[in-house]
């Protein structure tokens, strides 16, 4: 008998026993994003970047050159990149937008994989929780990005309820461990359908990143 997929959103806000209680590390000032525009990024009471505006660059190499061009933070897409660069980035006084990868396998956002007790996803969450614990006290961490452009494999314009529920589930797991850093996700371009779904279904996200390529940048906003 085939079981109906359980909507994992129903479980997303429940306490996560595997990650333990929410923690605030007192050794470092928490990174926060102002609630109103113009948005400003702060560490404790200190504005980061240029009066709270953080100028970023996609990539994890050449931190010294990036600093020379006025960059405040570099972006990684996986823990291998992060671990290979974070010490150099910290030495230059820069920050890292740490990428926590979510699979681009379309099948993992369908059917039984939409269940909150999916063994595959529980194993992936444990990996991400381990990675967050290993870096959460590093002063070079700016924030966490849960996934990058996953909706392209499902539906570019809207994603799916299963996908965004899973993003919420993972983002909440990260925040249960680390209350000192914002958590976001990154989209492949802008569309009102997927942004609307995220606003409704992903309350644990603190920010939304949008990758824009070429002339499309002129059409955003």
mmCIF file with all atom_site columns, C-alpha atoms in Angstrom:
data_model
loop_
_atom_site.group_PDB
_atom_site.id
_atom_site.type_symbol
_atom_site.label_atom_id
_atom_site.label_alt_id
_atom_site.label_comp_id
_atom_site.label_asym_id
_atom_site.label_entity_id
_atom_site.label_seq_id
_atom_site.pdbx_PDB_ins_code
_atom_site.Cartn_x
_atom_site.Cartn_y
_atom_site.Cartn_z
_atom_site.occupancy
_atom_site.B_iso_or_equiv
_atom_site.pdbx_formal_charge
_atom_site.auth_seq_id
_atom_site.auth_comp_id
_atom_site.auth_asym_id
_atom_site.auth_atom_id
_atom_site.pdbx_PDB_model_num
ATOM 1   C CA . UNK A 1 1   ? 0.000  0.000  0.000   1.00 0.00 ? 1   UNK A CA 1
ATOM 2   C CA . UNK A 1 2   ? 1.388  3.377  -0.982  1.00 0.00 ? 2   UNK A CA 1
ATOM 3   C CA . UNK A 1 3   ? 1.438  5.981  1.757   1.00 0.00 ? 3   UNK A CA 1
ATOM 4   C CA . UNK A 1 4   ? 0.454  9.541  1.008   1.00 0.00 ? 4   UNK A CA 1
ATOM 5   C CA . UNK A 1 5   ? 3.412  11.904 1.360   1.00 0.00 ? 5   UNK A CA 1
ATOM 6   C CA . UNK A 1 6   ? 3.259  13.766 4.664   1.00 0.00 ? 6   UNK A CA 1
ATOM 7   C CA . UNK A 1 7   ? 3.589  17.501 4.296   1.00 0.00 ? 7   UNK A CA 1
ATOM 8   C CA . UNK A 1 8   ? 6.850  18.227 6.066   1.00 0.00 ? 8   UNK A CA 1
ATOM 9   C CA . UNK A 1 9   ? 5.741  21.822 6.671   1.00 0.00 ? 9   UNK A CA 1
ATOM 10  C CA . UNK A 1 10  ? 3.524  20.464 9.443   1.00 0.00 ? 10  UNK A CA 1
ATOM 11  C CA . UNK A 1 11  ? 6.677  19.376 11.251  1.00 0.00 ? 11  UNK A CA 1
ATOM 12  C CA . UNK A 1 12  ? 8.925  22.288 10.350  1.00 0.00 ? 12  UNK A CA 1
ATOM 13  C CA . UNK A 1 13  ? 8.265  24.332 13.480  1.00 0.00 ? 13  UNK A CA 1
ATOM 14  C CA . UNK A 1 14  ? 8.479  21.458 15.961  1.00 0.00 ? 14  UNK A CA 1
ATOM 15  C CA . UNK A 1 15  ? 11.549 21.305 18.237  1.00 0.00 ? 15  UNK A CA 1
ATOM 16  C CA . UNK A 1 16  ? 14.405 19.432 16.636  1.00 0.00 ? 16  UNK A CA 1
ATOM 17  C CA . UNK A 1 17  ? 15.595 16.900 19.201  1.00 0.00 ? 17  UNK A CA 1
ATOM 18  C CA . UNK A 1 18  ? 18.623 15.886 17.149  1.00 0.00 ? 18  UNK A CA 1
ATOM 19  C CA . UNK A 1 19  ? 20.101 19.381 17.109  1.00 0.00 ? 19  UNK A CA 1
ATOM 20  C CA . UNK A 1 20  ? 19.539 20.295 20.737  1.00 0.00 ? 20  UNK A CA 1
ATOM 21  C CA . UNK A 1 21  ? 18.337 23.586 22.186  1.00 0.00 ? 21  UNK A CA 1
ATOM 22  C CA . UNK A 1 22  ? 18.822 26.941 20.548  1.00 0.00 ? 22  UNK A CA 1
ATOM 23  C CA . UNK A 1 23  ? 22.224 28.406 21.374  1.00 0.00 ? 23  UNK A CA 1
ATOM 24  C CA . UNK A 1 24  ? 23.662 31.903 21.434  1.00 0.00 ? 24  UNK A CA 1
ATOM 25  C CA . UNK A 1 25  ? 27.423 31.974 21.488  1.00 0.00 ? 25  UNK A CA 1
ATOM 26  C CA . UNK A 1 26  ? 28.499 34.790 23.809  1.00 0.00 ? 26  UNK A CA 1
ATOM 27  C CA . UNK A 1 27  ? 32.046 34.879 22.499  1.00 0.00 ? 27  UNK A CA 1
ATOM 28  C CA . UNK A 1 28  ? 31.050 36.671 19.303  1.00 0.00 ? 28  UNK A CA 1
ATOM 29  C CA . UNK A 1 29  ? 28.521 39.378 18.630  1.00 0.00 ? 29  UNK A CA 1
ATOM 30  C CA . UNK A 1 30  ? 25.515 38.050 16.702  1.00 0.00 ? 30  UNK A CA 1
ATOM 31  C CA . UNK A 1 31  ? 25.141 39.105 13.086  1.00 0.00 ? 31  UNK A CA 1
ATOM 32  C CA . UNK A 1 32  ? 21.772 40.719 12.397  1.00 0.00 ? 32  UNK A CA 1
ATOM 33  C CA . UNK A 1 33  ? 19.968 42.337 9.472   1.00 0.00 ? 33  UNK A CA 1
ATOM 34  C CA . UNK A 1 34  ? 17.836 45.410 10.098  1.00 0.00 ? 34  UNK A CA 1
ATOM 35  C CA . UNK A 1 35  ? 14.084 44.892 9.780   1.00 0.00 ? 35  UNK A CA 1
ATOM 36  C CA . UNK A 1 36  ? 13.439 47.926 7.580   1.00 0.00 ? 36  UNK A CA 1
ATOM 37  C CA . UNK A 1 37  ? 14.899 49.434 4.442   1.00 0.00 ? 37  UNK A CA 1
ATOM 38  C CA . UNK A 1 38  ? 17.543 50.410 3.716   1.00 0.00 ? 38  UNK A CA 1
ATOM 39  C CA . UNK A 1 39  ? 18.688 47.060 5.108   1.00 0.00 ? 39  UNK A CA 1
ATOM 40  C CA . UNK A 1 40  ? 21.860 47.136 7.167   1.00 0.00 ? 40  UNK A CA 1
ATOM 41  C CA . UNK A 1 41  ? 24.005 44.230 8.363   1.00 0.00 ? 41  UNK A CA 1
ATOM 42  C CA . UNK A 1 42  ? 25.400 44.508 11.876  1.00 0.00 ? 42  UNK A CA 1
ATOM 43  C CA . UNK A 1 43  ? 27.654 42.544 14.215  1.00 0.00 ? 43  UNK A CA 1
ATOM 44  C CA . UNK A 1 44  ? 26.407 43.447 17.647  1.00 0.00 ? 44  UNK A CA 1
ATOM 45  C CA . UNK A 1 45  ? 26.152 47.233 17.524  1.00 0.00 ? 45  UNK A CA 1
ATOM 46  C CA . UNK A 1 46  ? 28.773 47.586 14.772  1.00 0.00 ? 46  UNK A CA 1
ATOM 47  C CA . UNK A 1 47  ? 27.750 48.179 11.181  1.00 0.00 ? 47  UNK A CA 1
ATOM 48  C CA . UNK A 1 48  ? 29.512 45.803 8.811   1.00 0.00 ? 48  UNK A CA 1
ATOM 49  C CA . UNK A 1 49  ? 30.874 46.690 5.391   1.00 0.00 ? 49  UNK A CA 1
ATOM 50  C CA . UNK A 1 50  ? 30.180 50.231 4.222   1.00 0.00 ? 50  UNK A CA 1
ATOM 51  C CA . UNK A 1 51  ? 27.822 51.637 6.863   1.00 0.00 ? 51  UNK A CA 1
ATOM 52  C CA . UNK A 1 52  ? 25.932 48.358 6.996   1.00 0.00 ? 52  UNK A CA 1
ATOM 53  C CA . UNK A 1 53  ? 26.000 47.621 3.269   1.00 0.00 ? 53  UNK A CA 1
ATOM 54  C CA . UNK A 1 54  ? 28.057 44.500 2.630   1.00 0.00 ? 54  UNK A CA 1
ATOM 55  C CA . UNK A 1 55  ? 29.630 44.301 -0.810  1.00 0.00 ? 55  UNK A CA 1
ATOM 56  C CA . UNK A 1 56  ? 30.069 40.679 -1.812  1.00 0.00 ? 56  UNK A CA 1
ATOM 57  C CA . UNK A 1 57  ? 31.810 38.636 -4.471  1.00 0.00 ? 57  UNK A CA 1
ATOM 58  C CA . UNK A 1 58  ? 30.917 35.144 -5.624  1.00 0.00 ? 58  UNK A CA 1
ATOM 59  C CA . UNK A 1 59  ? 33.950 32.924 -5.136  1.00 0.00 ? 59  UNK A CA 1
ATOM 60  C CA . UNK A 1 60  ? 36.293 31.727 -2.457  1.00 0.00 ? 60  UNK A CA 1
ATOM 61  C CA . UNK A 1 61  ? 39.780 32.513 -3.736  1.00 0.00 ? 61  UNK A CA 1
ATOM 62  C CA . UNK A 1 62  ? 41.961 35.632 -3.863  1.00 0.00 ? 62  UNK A CA 1
ATOM 63  C CA . UNK A 1 63  ? 40.680 37.192 -0.642  1.00 0.00 ? 63  UNK A CA 1
ATOM 64  C CA . UNK A 1 64  ? 43.491 39.759 -0.659  1.00 0.00 ? 64  UNK A CA 1
ATOM 65  C CA . UNK A 1 65  ? 42.633 40.897 -4.181  1.00 0.00 ? 65  UNK A CA 1
ATOM 66  C CA . UNK A 1 66  ? 38.930 41.015 -3.305  1.00 0.00 ? 66  UNK A CA 1
ATOM 67  C CA . UNK A 1 67  ? 39.694 43.239 -0.330  1.00 0.00 ? 67  UNK A CA 1
ATOM 68  C CA . UNK A 1 68  ? 41.728 45.564 -2.542  1.00 0.00 ? 68  UNK A CA 1
ATOM 69  C CA . UNK A 1 69  ? 38.639 46.040 -4.733  1.00 0.00 ? 69  UNK A CA 1
ATOM 70  C CA . UNK A 1 70  ? 36.475 46.990 -1.771  1.00 0.00 ? 70  UNK A CA 1
ATOM 71  C CA . UNK A 1 71  ? 34.834 43.592 -1.209  1.00 0.00 ? 71  UNK A CA 1
ATOM 72  C CA . UNK A 1 72  ? 33.617 42.820 2.312   1.00 0.00 ? 72  UNK A CA 1
ATOM 73  C CA . UNK A 1 73  ? 32.483 39.200 1.952   1.00 0.00 ? 73  UNK A CA 1
ATOM 74  C CA . UNK A 1 74  ? 33.041 36.188 -0.289  1.00 0.00 ? 74  UNK A CA 1
ATOM 75  C CA . UNK A 1 75  ? 30.460 33.537 -1.098  1.00 0.00 ? 75  UNK A CA 1
ATOM 76  C CA . UNK A 1 76  ? 30.923 29.770 -1.089  1.00 0.00 ? 76  UNK A CA 1
ATOM 77  C CA . UNK A 1 77  ? 28.602 27.013 -2.298  1.00 0.00 ? 77  UNK A CA 1
ATOM 78  C CA . UNK A 1 78  ? 29.914 24.087 -0.274  1.00 0.00 ? 78  UNK A CA 1
ATOM 79  C CA . UNK A 1 79  ? 31.920 23.173 2.797   1.00 0.00 ? 79  UNK A CA 1
ATOM 80  C CA . UNK A 1 80  ? 34.989 22.132 0.809   1.00 0.00 ? 80  UNK A CA 1
ATOM 81  C CA . UNK A 1 81  ? 35.273 25.649 -0.593  1.00 0.00 ? 81  UNK A CA 1
ATOM 82  C CA . UNK A 1 82  ? 34.561 27.188 2.802   1.00 0.00 ? 82  UNK A CA 1
ATOM 83  C CA . UNK A 1 83  ? 37.178 25.184 4.674   1.00 0.00 ? 83  UNK A CA 1
ATOM 84  C CA . UNK A 1 84  ? 39.763 25.847 1.961   1.00 0.00 ? 84  UNK A CA 1
ATOM 85  C CA . UNK A 1 85  ? 39.348 29.610 2.158   1.00 0.00 ? 85  UNK A CA 1
ATOM 86  C CA . UNK A 1 86  ? 37.984 30.726 5.518   1.00 0.00 ? 86  UNK A CA 1
ATOM 87  C CA . UNK A 1 87  ? 41.366 31.185 7.213   1.00 0.00 ? 87  UNK A CA 1
ATOM 88  C CA . UNK A 1 88  ? 42.666 33.384 4.403   1.00 0.00 ? 88  UNK A CA 1
ATOM 89  C CA . UNK A 1 89  ? 39.400 35.311 4.358   1.00 0.00 ? 89  UNK A CA 1
ATOM 90  C CA . UNK A 1 90  ? 39.578 35.875 8.112   1.00 0.00 ? 90  UNK A CA 1
ATOM 91  C CA . UNK A 1 91  ? 43.213 36.996 7.852   1.00 0.00 ? 91  UNK A CA 1
ATOM 92  C CA . UNK A 1 92  ? 42.105 39.733 5.433   1.00 0.00 ? 92  UNK A CA 1
ATOM 93  C CA . UNK A 1 93  ? 39.329 40.847 7.758   1.00 0.00 ? 93  UNK A CA 1
ATOM 94  C CA . UNK A 1 94  ? 36.583 39.676 5.383   1.00 0.00 ? 94  UNK A CA 1
ATOM 95  C CA . UNK A 1 95  ? 33.473 37.574 5.961   1.00 0.00 ? 95  UNK A CA 1
ATOM 96  C CA . UNK A 1 96  ? 32.104 34.442 4.287   1.00 0.00 ? 96  UNK A CA 1
ATOM 97  C CA . UNK A 1 97  ? 28.576 33.752 3.118   1.00 0.00 ? 97  UNK A CA 1
ATOM 98  C CA . UNK A 1 98  ? 28.684 30.022 3.861   1.00 0.00 ? 98  UNK A CA 1
ATOM 99  C CA . UNK A 1 99  ? 26.826 27.785 1.426   1.00 0.00 ? 99  UNK A CA 1
ATOM 100 C CA . UNK A 1 100 ? 25.069 24.692 2.807   1.00 0.00 ? 100 UNK A CA 1
ATOM 101 C CA . UNK A 1 101 ? 24.246 22.650 -0.307  1.00 0.00 ? 101 UNK A CA 1
ATOM 102 C CA . UNK A 1 102 ? 20.793 21.239 -1.005  1.00 0.00 ? 102 UNK A CA 1
ATOM 103 C CA . UNK A 1 103 ? 20.509 18.604 -3.711  1.00 0.00 ? 103 UNK A CA 1
ATOM 104 C CA . UNK A 1 104 ? 19.476 19.488 -7.260  1.00 0.00 ? 104 UNK A CA 1
ATOM 105 C CA . UNK A 1 105 ? 18.085 15.988 -7.792  1.00 0.00 ? 105 UNK A CA 1
ATOM 106 C CA . UNK A 1 106 ? 14.440 16.531 -8.745  1.00 0.00 ? 106 UNK A CA 1
ATOM 107 C CA . UNK A 1 107 ? 13.437 13.152 -7.335  1.00 0.00 ? 107 UNK A CA 1
ATOM 108 C CA . UNK A 1 108 ? 14.388 14.281 -3.838  1.00 0.00 ? 108 UNK A CA 1
ATOM 109 C CA . UNK A 1 109 ? 11.507 16.792 -3.922  1.00 0.00 ? 109 UNK A CA 1
ATOM 110 C CA . UNK A 1 110 ? 8.836  14.277 -4.924  1.00 0.00 ? 110 UNK A CA 1
ATOM 111 C CA . UNK A 1 111 ? 6.720  11.568 -3.318  1.00 0.00 ? 111 UNK A CA 1
ATOM 112 C CA . UNK A 1 112 ? 8.181  9.762  -0.317  1.00 0.00 ? 112 UNK A CA 1
ATOM 113 C CA . UNK A 1 113 ? 11.062 12.225 -0.166  1.00 0.00 ? 113 UNK A CA 1
ATOM 114 C CA . UNK A 1 114 ? 8.560  14.888 0.883   1.00 0.00 ? 114 UNK A CA 1
ATOM 115 C CA . UNK A 1 115 ? 8.009  13.065 4.172   1.00 0.00 ? 115 UNK A CA 1
ATOM 116 C CA . UNK A 1 116 ? 9.609  14.689 7.192   1.00 0.00 ? 116 UNK A CA 1
ATOM 117 C CA . UNK A 1 117 ? 10.966 11.278 8.215   1.00 0.00 ? 117 UNK A CA 1
ATOM 118 C CA . UNK A 1 118 ? 12.709 10.555 4.909   1.00 0.00 ? 118 UNK A CA 1
ATOM 119 C CA . UNK A 1 119 ? 15.896 8.679  5.790   1.00 0.00 ? 119 UNK A CA 1
ATOM 120 C CA . UNK A 1 120 ? 17.780 10.334 2.954   1.00 0.00 ? 120 UNK A CA 1
ATOM 121 C CA . UNK A 1 121 ? 16.902 13.817 4.151   1.00 0.00 ? 121 UNK A CA 1
ATOM 122 C CA . UNK A 1 122 ? 17.496 13.030 7.817   1.00 0.00 ? 122 UNK A CA 1
ATOM 123 C CA . UNK A 1 123 ? 21.021 11.924 6.899   1.00 0.00 ? 123 UNK A CA 1
ATOM 124 C CA . UNK A 1 124 ? 21.583 15.125 4.891   1.00 0.00 ? 124 UNK A CA 1
ATOM 125 C CA . UNK A 1 125 ? 20.340 17.227 7.796   1.00 0.00 ? 125 UNK A CA 1
ATOM 126 C CA . UNK A 1 126 ? 22.811 15.556 10.145  1.00 0.00 ? 126 UNK A CA 1
ATOM 127 C CA . UNK A 1 127 ? 25.628 16.481 7.749   1.00 0.00 ? 127 UNK A CA 1
ATOM 128 C CA . UNK A 1 128 ? 24.524 20.101 7.618   1.00 0.00 ? 128 UNK A CA 1
ATOM 129 C CA . UNK A 1 129 ? 24.105 20.287 11.389  1.00 0.00 ? 129 UNK A CA 1
ATOM 130 C CA . UNK A 1 130 ? 27.646 18.930 11.803  1.00 0.00 ? 130 UNK A CA 1
ATOM 131 C CA . UNK A 1 131 ? 29.008 21.521 9.370   1.00 0.00 ? 131 UNK A CA 1
ATOM 132 C CA . UNK A 1 132 ? 27.209 24.373 11.133  1.00 0.00 ? 132 UNK A CA 1
ATOM 133 C CA . UNK A 1 133 ? 28.522 23.309 14.540  1.00 0.00 ? 133 UNK A CA 1
ATOM 134 C CA . UNK A 1 134 ? 32.061 23.151 13.184  1.00 0.00 ? 134 UNK A CA 1
ATOM 135 C CA . UNK A 1 135 ? 32.043 26.770 11.944  1.00 0.00 ? 135 UNK A CA 1
ATOM 136 C CA . UNK A 1 136 ? 29.435 28.649 13.960  1.00 0.00 ? 136 UNK A CA 1
ATOM 137 C CA . UNK A 1 137 ? 32.051 30.143 16.321  1.00 0.00 ? 137 UNK A CA 1
ATOM 138 C CA . UNK A 1 138 ? 34.344 31.297 13.531  1.00 0.00 ? 138 UNK A CA 1
ATOM 139 C CA . UNK A 1 139 ? 34.276 35.127 13.410  1.00 0.00 ? 139 UNK A CA 1
ATOM 140 C CA . UNK A 1 140 ? 34.606 35.061 9.610   1.00 0.00 ? 140 UNK A CA 1
ATOM 141 C CA . UNK A 1 141 ? 31.124 33.581 9.174   1.00 0.00 ? 141 UNK A CA 1
ATOM 142 C CA . UNK A 1 142 ? 28.678 36.206 7.912   1.00 0.00 ? 142 UNK A CA 1
ATOM 143 C CA . UNK A 1 143 ? 25.610 34.000 7.468   1.00 0.00 ? 143 UNK A CA 1
ATOM 144 C CA . UNK A 1 144 ? 24.374 30.662 6.116   1.00 0.00 ? 144 UNK A CA 1
ATOM 145 C CA . UNK A 1 145 ? 22.718 30.058 2.750   1.00 0.00 ? 145 UNK A CA 1
ATOM 146 C CA . UNK A 1 146 ? 20.618 26.901 2.610   1.00 0.00 ? 146 UNK A CA 1
ATOM 147 C CA . UNK A 1 147 ? 20.781 25.748 -1.002  1.00 0.00 ? 147 UNK A CA 1
ATOM 148 C CA . UNK A 1 148 ? 21.250 27.533 -4.301  1.00 0.00 ? 148 UNK A CA 1
ATOM 149 C CA . UNK A 1 149 ? 18.872 27.602 -7.284  1.00 0.00 ? 149 UNK A CA 1
ATOM 150 C CA . UNK A 1 150 ? 17.217 24.246 -6.466  1.00 0.00 ? 150 UNK A CA 1
ATOM 151 C CA . UNK A 1 151 ? 13.929 25.370 -8.005  1.00 0.00 ? 151 UNK A CA 1
ATOM 152 C CA . UNK A 1 152 ? 15.424 25.181 -11.503 1.00 0.00 ? 152 UNK A CA 1
ATOM 153 C CA . UNK A 1 153 ? 15.133 21.397 -11.349 1.00 0.00 ? 153 UNK A CA 1
ATOM 154 C CA . UNK A 1 154 ? 11.489 21.480 -10.207 1.00 0.00 ? 154 UNK A CA 1
ATOM 155 C CA . UNK A 1 155 ? 9.845  24.604 -11.618 1.00 0.00 ? 155 UNK A CA 1
ATOM 156 C CA . UNK A 1 156 ? 11.834 27.756 -12.274 1.00 0.00 ? 156 UNK A CA 1
ATOM 157 C CA . UNK A 1 157 ? 8.896  30.091 -11.724 1.00 0.00 ? 157 UNK A CA 1
ATOM 158 C CA . UNK A 1 158 ? 7.324  28.475 -8.654  1.00 0.00 ? 158 UNK A CA 1
ATOM 159 C CA . UNK A 1 159 ? 9.406  25.638 -7.226  1.00 0.00 ? 159 UNK A CA 1
ATOM 160 C CA . UNK A 1 160 ? 7.046  23.358 -5.316  1.00 0.00 ? 160 UNK A CA 1
ATOM 161 C CA . UNK A 1 161 ? 5.469  23.041 -1.888  1.00 0.00 ? 161 UNK A CA 1
ATOM 162 C CA . UNK A 1 162 ? 7.710  20.053 -1.160  1.00 0.00 ? 162 UNK A CA 1
ATOM 163 C CA . UNK A 1 163 ? 10.839 22.023 -2.074  1.00 0.00 ? 163 UNK A CA 1
ATOM 164 C CA . UNK A 1 164 ? 10.040 25.112 -0.012  1.00 0.00 ? 164 UNK A CA 1
ATOM 165 C CA . UNK A 1 165 ? 8.852  23.029 2.926   1.00 0.00 ? 165 UNK A CA 1
ATOM 166 C CA . UNK A 1 166 ? 12.183 21.252 2.843   1.00 0.00 ? 166 UNK A CA 1
ATOM 167 C CA . UNK A 1 167 ? 14.065 24.561 2.744   1.00 0.00 ? 167 UNK A CA 1
ATOM 168 C CA . UNK A 1 168 ? 12.120 25.708 5.812   1.00 0.00 ? 168 UNK A CA 1
ATOM 169 C CA . UNK A 1 169 ? 12.801 22.398 7.567   1.00 0.00 ? 169 UNK A CA 1
ATOM 170 C CA . UNK A 1 170 ? 16.533 22.737 6.955   1.00 0.00 ? 170 UNK A CA 1
ATOM 171 C CA . UNK A 1 171 ? 16.707 26.462 7.743   1.00 0.00 ? 171 UNK A CA 1
ATOM 172 C CA . UNK A 1 172 ? 15.002 25.879 11.081  1.00 0.00 ? 172 UNK A CA 1
ATOM 173 C CA . UNK A 1 173 ? 17.452 23.093 11.902  1.00 0.00 ? 173 UNK A CA 1
ATOM 174 C CA . UNK A 1 174 ? 20.339 25.509 11.272  1.00 0.00 ? 174 UNK A CA 1
ATOM 175 C CA . UNK A 1 175 ? 18.782 28.232 13.433  1.00 0.00 ? 175 UNK A CA 1
ATOM 176 C CA . UNK A 1 176 ? 18.081 25.770 16.246  1.00 0.00 ? 176 UNK A CA 1
ATOM 177 C CA . UNK A 1 177 ? 21.842 25.235 16.446  1.00 0.00 ? 177 UNK A CA 1
ATOM 178 C CA . UNK A 1 178 ? 23.141 28.720 15.674  1.00 0.00 ? 178 UNK A CA 1
ATOM 179 C CA . UNK A 1 179 ? 21.174 31.770 16.750  1.00 0.00 ? 179 UNK A CA 1
ATOM 180 C CA . UNK A 1 180 ? 24.105 34.090 16.041  1.00 0.00 ? 180 UNK A CA 1
ATOM 181 C CA . UNK A 1 181 ? 23.918 34.182 12.241  1.00 0.00 ? 181 UNK A CA 1
ATOM 182 C CA . UNK A 1 182 ? 21.128 34.873 9.734   1.00 0.00 ? 182 UNK A CA 1
ATOM 183 C CA . UNK A 1 183 ? 19.940 32.064 7.468   1.00 0.00 ? 183 UNK A CA 1
ATOM 184 C CA . UNK A 1 184 ? 18.786 32.512 3.870   1.00 0.00 ? 184 UNK A CA 1
ATOM 185 C CA . UNK A 1 185 ? 18.447 30.748 0.547   1.00 0.00 ? 185 UNK A CA 1
ATOM 186 C CA . UNK A 1 186 ? 19.296 31.771 -3.014  1.00 0.00 ? 186 UNK A CA 1
ATOM 187 C CA . UNK A 1 187 ? 17.073 31.727 -6.097  1.00 0.00 ? 187 UNK A CA 1
ATOM 188 C CA . UNK A 1 188 ? 17.778 31.533 -9.811  1.00 0.00 ? 188 UNK A CA 1
ATOM 189 C CA . UNK A 1 189 ? 16.299 34.863 -10.840 1.00 0.00 ? 189 UNK A CA 1
ATOM 190 C CA . UNK A 1 190 ? 13.134 36.557 -9.653  1.00 0.00 ? 190 UNK A CA 1
ATOM 191 C CA . UNK A 1 191 ? 9.549  35.424 -10.116 1.00 0.00 ? 191 UNK A CA 1
ATOM 192 C CA . UNK A 1 192 ? 6.621  36.511 -7.959  1.00 0.00 ? 192 UNK A CA 1
ATOM 193 C CA . UNK A 1 193 ? 5.272  32.954 -7.679  1.00 0.00 ? 193 UNK A CA 1
ATOM 194 C CA . UNK A 1 194 ? 8.300  31.452 -5.968  1.00 0.00 ? 194 UNK A CA 1
ATOM 195 C CA . UNK A 1 195 ? 8.980  34.523 -3.866  1.00 0.00 ? 195 UNK A CA 1
ATOM 196 C CA . UNK A 1 196 ? 5.365  34.454 -2.704  1.00 0.00 ? 196 UNK A CA 1
ATOM 197 C CA . UNK A 1 197 ? 5.641  30.796 -1.738  1.00 0.00 ? 197 UNK A CA 1
ATOM 198 C CA . UNK A 1 198 ? 8.823  31.439 0.211   1.00 0.00 ? 198 UNK A CA 1
ATOM 199 C CA . UNK A 1 199 ? 7.232  34.321 2.114   1.00 0.00 ? 199 UNK A CA 1
ATOM 200 C CA . UNK A 1 200 ? 4.372  32.026 3.103   1.00 0.00 ? 200 UNK A CA 1
ATOM 201 C CA . UNK A 1 201 ? 6.195  28.753 3.653   1.00 0.00 ? 201 UNK A CA 1
ATOM 202 C CA . UNK A 1 202 ? 9.667  29.692 4.924   1.00 0.00 ? 202 UNK A CA 1
ATOM 203 C CA . UNK A 1 203 ? 9.291  31.855 8.040   1.00 0.00 ? 203 UNK A CA 1
ATOM 204 C CA . UNK A 1 204 ? 12.689 30.779 9.378   1.00 0.00 ? 204 UNK A CA 1
ATOM 205 C CA . UNK A 1 205 ? 14.560 32.536 6.551   1.00 0.00 ? 205 UNK A CA 1
ATOM 206 C CA . UNK A 1 206 ? 16.084 35.890 7.424   1.00 0.00 ? 206 UNK A CA 1
ATOM 207 C CA . UNK A 1 207 ? 16.941 36.918 3.881   1.00 0.00 ? 207 UNK A CA 1
ATOM 208 C CA . UNK A 1 208 ? 16.477 35.893 0.264   1.00 0.00 ? 208 UNK A CA 1
ATOM 209 C CA . UNK A 1 209 ? 19.282 35.984 -2.281  1.00 0.00 ? 209 UNK A CA 1
ATOM 210 C CA . UNK A 1 210 ? 18.605 36.238 -6.004  1.00 0.00 ? 210 UNK A CA 1
ATOM 211 C CA . UNK A 1 211 ? 21.159 35.332 -8.647  1.00 0.00 ? 211 UNK A CA 1
ATOM 212 C CA . UNK A 1 212 ? 20.825 37.662 -11.630 1.00 0.00 ? 212 UNK A CA 1
ATOM 213 C CA . UNK A 1 213 ? 22.782 37.224 -14.852 1.00 0.00 ? 213 UNK A CA 1
ATOM 214 C CA . UNK A 1 214 ? 23.561 39.717 -17.608 1.00 0.00 ? 214 UNK A CA 1
ATOM 215 C CA . UNK A 1 215 ? 20.962 42.302 -18.623 1.00 0.00 ? 215 UNK A CA 1
ATOM 216 C CA . UNK A 1 216 ? 18.345 40.737 -16.328 1.00 0.00 ? 216 UNK A CA 1
ATOM 217 C CA . UNK A 1 217 ? 19.869 42.789 -13.530 1.00 0.00 ? 217 UNK A CA 1
ATOM 218 C CA . UNK A 1 218 ? 18.259 45.885 -15.038 1.00 0.00 ? 218 UNK A CA 1
ATOM 219 C CA . UNK A 1 219 ? 14.792 44.347 -14.742 1.00 0.00 ? 219 UNK A CA 1
ATOM 220 C CA . UNK A 1 220 ? 14.893 43.513 -11.037 1.00 0.00 ? 220 UNK A CA 1
ATOM 221 C CA . UNK A 1 221 ? 12.922 45.802 -8.791  1.00 0.00 ? 221 UNK A CA 1
#
